[in-house]
Amino acid sequence: MNEIWKIPIEKLSYQIAEFAINNSENLEEFRIQFLGSKNVIKPLFSEISKIPNENKKEYGQLLNQLKLQAEEKFDQHKSFAKSSVQKEIPDLTLPGQNDNVGSRHPITLVMDKIISIFSKIGFQIAEDREIEDDWHNFTALNTPEDHPARDMQDTFYVKNRKDIVLRTHTSSVQARFMTTHKPPIRILAPGRVFRNETISARSHCQFHQVEGLYIDKNVSMADLKQTLLFFAKEMFGKDVKIRLRPSYFPFTEPSAEMDIYWGLKDETDHRITKGTGWLEILGCGMVDPAVLENCGIDSKVYSGFAFGMGIERQAMLLYKIPDIRYYFENDLRFLRQFKNS
Ligand code: DAH
């Protein structure tokens, strides 16, 4: 027969065993009820005086067991409750979260395209500094201090320094590379350049260029022309027409500018080709022997060609961008349009 004094203990033992703990709230309820400072086991301890003497010992043992049972259950579920919260099954019917992937800048897109075209014919990338000394930017390139050609480029000088400039063109990389490498040289130098120009829809004080340089024995003007024709076809399509117009640059002789035939289809206000259909995209020429000598290359043995092109203008054509200032404002509404390019 069950002793009557055991009943409250058995009742609580049953309650502890049956208490469902499925989350951290349940666990906390359990703790308050069976282990907290006002737990339901505590009062049973003070009942001991009412228990018959011969049962007191067993009563105490059973109560201790009951406490232990509660503690054990709590401990078991302590970790279970935490991990079950983490392991909650996600709601698979919720709409997915799109990763907000950025897009590449149109200048980068065009530069990468130019680089990949020239890398097919063996040109390697050469990058160099944007803050340049006067010698590499001008003097080595046949443009000494009193040379009128310096006026062609409105130069930013570093404060209180007459000999340090923000490079006005990536041609400076030619001088850097030729003084440190021996021919044959076949490099492409992409980068940012700076000129003190009034900012408008068509010009900016910073822009990007890609410079090309090829030095070897017996390099001729015909090599230059074929290289540029190859580039133009890859860049603008195989039906593109090009023309070379005589021009002047201090570092090349002879010098030329290359136009591509763009046609009049985009000619809304005569701004793109000025009504001719022809559009200038780069300057080029045979490297002046004096430049080779300045940079320590024997001009009796070696010859070469060079070219330099602006990136902003080409990107404007390819993506129909009406204003150069868009490139530098980082307006997301502009940048996001190149996501799939
Ligand atoms: N550096 C010239 C400019 O910024 C562009 C240029 C013209 C580069 C002729 C060349 C070249 O290498 O041969 O306007």
XYZ file of C-alpha atoms and ligand atoms in Angstrom:
355
model
C 0.000 0.000 0.000
C 1.213 3.422 -0.806
C 2.032 5.503 2.203
C -0.050 8.632 2.184
C 2.927 10.950 3.003
C 4.554 9.989 -0.261
C 1.680 11.257 -2.397
C 2.706 14.941 -2.721
C 6.240 13.885 -3.680
C 4.999 11.433 -6.280
C 2.640 14.040 -7.656
C 5.470 16.525 -8.137
C 7.737 13.840 -9.583
C 5.043 13.101 -12.138
C 4.628 16.801 -12.925
C 8.370 17.205 -13.445
C 8.498 14.202 -15.750
C 5.531 15.375 -17.791
C 6.508 19.041 -18.054
C 7.017 19.756 -21.777
C 10.060 21.912 -22.532
C 10.134 22.911 -26.193
C 11.656 26.343 -26.114
C 13.464 28.772 -23.866
C 10.195 30.180 -22.468
C 9.097 26.710 -21.297
C 12.505 26.197 -19.783
C 12.231 29.385 -17.786
C 8.727 28.449 -16.532
C 10.083 25.084 -15.448
C 12.970 26.727 -13.638
C 10.707 29.121 -11.735
C 8.272 26.354 -10.770
C 10.716 23.680 -9.617
C 14.049 25.387 -8.966
C 13.353 29.058 -8.336
C 13.383 30.716 -4.904
C 9.641 30.065 -4.508
C 9.670 26.608 -6.034
C 6.966 24.030 -5.261
C 9.386 21.497 -3.736
C 10.544 23.835 -0.950
C 7.333 23.734 1.154
C 7.574 19.945 1.313
C 10.828 20.247 3.246
C 9.083 22.094 6.073
C 6.420 19.342 6.170
C 9.031 16.926 7.580
C 7.944 17.615 11.158
C 4.530 16.131 10.358
C 5.969 12.880 8.968
C 6.009 9.816 11.241
C 9.451 9.419 12.797
C 10.220 6.086 11.178
C 9.620 7.622 7.721
C 11.475 10.886 8.196
C 14.733 9.600 6.755
C 13.125 8.159 3.633
C 11.012 11.290 3.220
C 14.138 13.447 3.216
C 15.853 11.156 0.684
C 12.840 11.216 -1.618
C 12.686 15.003 -1.467
C 16.358 15.236 -2.350
C 15.788 12.871 -5.245
C 12.902 15.041 -6.385
C 15.119 18.121 -6.354
C 17.755 16.231 -8.280
C 15.177 15.081 -10.825
C 14.176 18.694 -11.449
C 17.807 19.852 -11.715
C 18.680 17.075 -14.116
C 15.734 17.766 -16.358
C 16.597 21.452 -16.364
C 20.219 20.726 -17.277
C 19.257 18.363 -20.051
C 16.970 20.887 -21.633
C 19.196 23.890 -21.061
C 21.285 23.081 -24.108
C 18.413 21.475 -25.958
C 16.264 24.591 -25.682
C 19.033 26.849 -26.975
C 19.956 24.691 -29.923
C 16.343 24.022 -30.818
C 15.804 27.756 -31.139
C 18.755 27.984 -33.538
C 17.649 24.966 -35.488
C 14.168 26.281 -36.110
C 13.130 25.264 -39.592
C 13.049 28.335 -41.845
C 9.856 29.292 -43.596
C 10.619 28.155 -47.116
C 7.649 29.994 -48.557
C 9.116 33.430 -47.714
C 10.381 35.422 -50.733
C 14.171 35.161 -51.089
C 16.574 37.920 -50.087
C 18.412 39.304 -53.078
C 22.110 39.919 -52.547
C 22.783 43.508 -53.435
C 25.583 42.968 -55.929
C 27.344 46.057 -57.210
C 28.134 46.781 -60.835
C 31.322 47.723 -62.584
C 31.913 51.336 -63.488
C 31.555 52.119 -67.220
C 35.156 53.414 -67.265
C 36.343 50.077 -65.886
C 34.224 48.210 -68.419
C 35.755 50.088 -71.349
C 39.285 49.877 -69.943
C 38.925 46.130 -69.421
C 37.720 45.754 -72.984
C 40.688 47.689 -74.371
C 43.083 45.695 -72.216
C 41.640 42.379 -73.359
C 41.894 43.414 -77.028
C 45.565 44.378 -76.775
C 46.461 41.425 -74.607
C 45.462 39.189 -77.539
C 48.407 40.608 -79.457
C 50.936 40.410 -76.665
C 50.672 43.748 -74.859
C 51.286 43.616 -71.126
C 49.903 45.920 -68.466
C 52.250 48.488 -66.932
C 50.820 50.707 -64.216
C 52.585 53.533 -62.479
C 52.164 56.539 -60.206
C 49.633 59.348 -60.590
C 51.878 61.858 -58.814
C 54.806 62.108 -61.166
C 57.987 64.103 -61.479
C 58.386 66.678 -64.182
C 61.097 64.661 -65.942
C 58.965 61.557 -66.611
C 55.836 63.534 -67.461
C 57.525 66.116 -69.726
C 61.288 66.338 -70.121
C 61.998 62.713 -71.030
C 59.167 62.957 -73.542
C 60.924 65.682 -75.442
C 59.098 68.503 -73.714
C 61.675 70.590 -71.794
C 60.639 73.421 -69.539
C 60.515 76.211 -72.088
C 58.804 74.057 -74.713
C 55.555 75.577 -75.980
C 53.934 72.143 -76.036
C 53.676 72.328 -72.235
C 50.871 74.795 -72.744
C 48.877 72.073 -74.463
C 48.267 70.527 -71.079
C 47.142 72.573 -68.095
C 49.172 71.021 -65.369
C 48.393 70.665 -61.660
C 51.561 71.108 -59.613
C 51.971 69.781 -56.095
C 51.928 72.711 -53.662
C 55.273 74.530 -53.406
C 56.905 72.063 -55.815
C 57.759 73.029 -59.370
C 59.056 69.560 -60.190
C 56.173 67.357 -58.991
C 52.944 67.174 -60.983
C 49.737 65.201 -61.155
C 50.469 63.353 -64.372
C 48.809 64.996 -67.332
C 48.891 61.844 -69.449
C 49.761 58.172 -69.152
C 52.660 58.776 -71.564
C 54.704 59.262 -68.381
C 54.564 55.476 -67.962
C 56.470 55.152 -71.258
C 59.399 56.997 -69.727
C 59.140 55.015 -66.486
C 59.128 51.714 -68.336
C 61.820 52.471 -70.904
C 64.289 53.604 -68.250
C 63.822 50.359 -66.305
C 63.352 47.727 -69.050
C 65.204 46.679 -72.149
C 63.487 46.200 -75.539
C 61.534 44.452 -76.854
C 58.829 46.371 -75.006
C 55.133 45.924 -75.616
C 53.058 47.573 -72.890
C 49.653 49.028 -72.244
C 49.399 51.619 -69.476
C 45.875 52.363 -68.257
C 45.266 55.003 -65.625
C 43.899 58.265 -64.364
C 45.262 61.617 -65.456
C 44.656 65.210 -64.358
C 44.423 68.577 -66.075
C 43.407 71.929 -64.758
C 40.363 72.310 -66.964
C 37.014 73.885 -66.287
C 34.497 71.175 -65.517
C 31.652 70.927 -68.019
C 29.572 68.294 -69.794
C 32.505 67.642 -72.162
C 35.617 68.101 -70.029
C 36.780 67.362 -66.511
C 39.865 67.912 -64.370
C 40.362 64.155 -64.080
C 39.890 61.486 -66.713
C 41.368 58.196 -67.895
C 43.728 57.186 -70.641
C 45.309 54.055 -71.999
C 48.807 54.409 -73.370
C 50.413 51.881 -75.696
C 54.095 51.465 -76.438
C 55.897 49.036 -78.709
C 59.689 49.117 -79.054
C 61.697 46.578 -81.013
C 63.970 46.333 -84.022
C 62.406 47.424 -87.325
C 59.077 48.640 -85.973
C 57.378 50.733 -88.645
C 54.434 53.041 -89.201
C 52.723 50.154 -91.036
C 52.867 48.114 -87.794
C 51.259 51.018 -85.959
C 48.468 51.324 -88.506
C 47.673 47.594 -88.543
C 47.701 47.423 -84.754
C 45.260 50.307 -84.494
C 43.016 48.885 -87.208
C 42.900 45.580 -85.339
C 41.956 47.450 -82.177
C 39.237 49.529 -83.856
C 37.619 46.446 -85.399
C 37.583 44.575 -82.098
C 36.262 47.596 -80.250
C 33.695 49.028 -82.649
C 32.914 46.164 -85.029
C 34.612 44.696 -88.104
C 33.029 47.180 -90.507
C 34.587 50.185 -88.779
C 36.554 52.624 -90.930
C 39.613 54.431 -89.600
C 41.757 57.272 -90.885
C 45.069 58.692 -89.697
C 45.459 62.468 -89.866
C 48.885 64.103 -89.524
C 49.250 65.826 -86.169
C 51.853 67.007 -83.686
C 53.068 65.576 -80.382
C 56.522 66.339 -78.963
C 57.288 62.682 -78.256
C 56.445 61.207 -81.673
C 57.714 61.867 -85.175
C 55.781 61.534 -87.386
C 52.613 62.000 -85.306
C 49.005 61.330 -86.171
C 45.509 61.315 -84.785
C 43.201 58.438 -85.520
C 39.550 58.971 -86.352
C 36.892 56.309 -86.645
C 33.890 56.734 -88.866
C 30.951 57.003 -86.503
C 28.433 58.351 -88.982
C 25.789 60.942 -88.293
C 23.256 58.706 -86.581
C 23.862 60.160 -83.105
C 24.471 63.668 -84.343
C 21.646 65.454 -82.544
C 23.368 68.808 -82.071
C 26.587 68.478 -84.115
C 28.482 67.812 -80.920
C 29.810 64.313 -81.497
C 31.456 64.484 -84.936
C 30.777 68.146 -85.710
C 28.787 67.090 -88.743
C 31.609 65.148 -90.442
C 30.791 61.621 -89.254
C 34.477 61.220 -88.246
C 35.474 61.091 -84.622
C 38.962 61.395 -83.170
C 39.713 58.715 -80.609
C 43.487 58.699 -80.131
C 46.883 60.248 -80.736
C 49.801 58.191 -81.974
C 53.083 58.164 -83.827
C 56.582 56.755 -84.124
C 58.493 57.309 -80.901
C 60.876 60.218 -81.448
C 64.497 58.935 -81.416
C 65.321 61.659 -78.865
C 62.806 60.082 -76.446
C 64.438 56.677 -76.858
C 67.854 58.206 -76.167
C 66.553 60.142 -73.129
C 65.417 56.830 -71.684
C 68.620 54.947 -72.448
C 67.539 53.039 -75.557
C 69.784 53.045 -78.621
C 67.761 54.727 -81.363
C 70.069 53.383 -84.068
C 69.088 49.832 -83.144
C 65.525 50.234 -81.981
C 62.422 52.014 -83.152
C 58.875 51.967 -81.899
C 55.384 53.333 -81.934
C 53.176 54.769 -79.245
C 49.559 55.753 -78.900
C 47.353 57.273 -76.248
C 43.590 57.237 -76.039
C 40.967 58.706 -73.760
C 38.487 56.373 -72.089
C 35.636 58.688 -71.156
C 34.905 59.623 -74.752
C 34.758 55.992 -75.885
C 32.501 55.042 -72.987
C 30.225 57.979 -73.879
C 29.903 56.619 -77.401
C 29.422 52.991 -76.451
C 26.899 53.618 -73.678
C 25.381 56.861 -74.983
C 26.367 58.850 -71.912
C 25.631 62.540 -72.493
C 27.705 64.169 -69.737
C 31.242 63.396 -68.529
C 30.378 64.506 -64.977
C 28.205 61.426 -64.457
C 31.358 59.301 -64.253
C 32.587 60.974 -61.102
C 29.399 61.628 -59.153
C 28.809 58.031 -58.069
C 25.067 58.394 -58.363
C 23.688 54.880 -57.892
C 20.916 55.533 -60.409
C 23.634 55.988 -63.031
C 25.952 53.199 -61.876
C 23.201 50.578 -61.583
C 22.477 50.862 -65.297
C 25.710 48.966 -66.030
C 24.778 45.898 -63.995
C 24.453 43.586 -66.937
C 27.223 45.067 -69.057
N 49.743 61.928 -74.386
C 48.869 62.439 -75.412
C 47.755 63.223 -74.769
O 47.521 63.065 -73.599
C 48.281 61.322 -76.202
C 49.306 60.645 -77.030
C 49.556 61.098 -78.308
C 50.036 59.585 -76.546
C 50.500 60.508 -79.118
C 50.982 58.957 -77.345
C 51.208 59.453 -78.646
O 51.710 57.915 -76.929
O 52.132 58.826 -79.404
O 47.105 63.994 -75.419
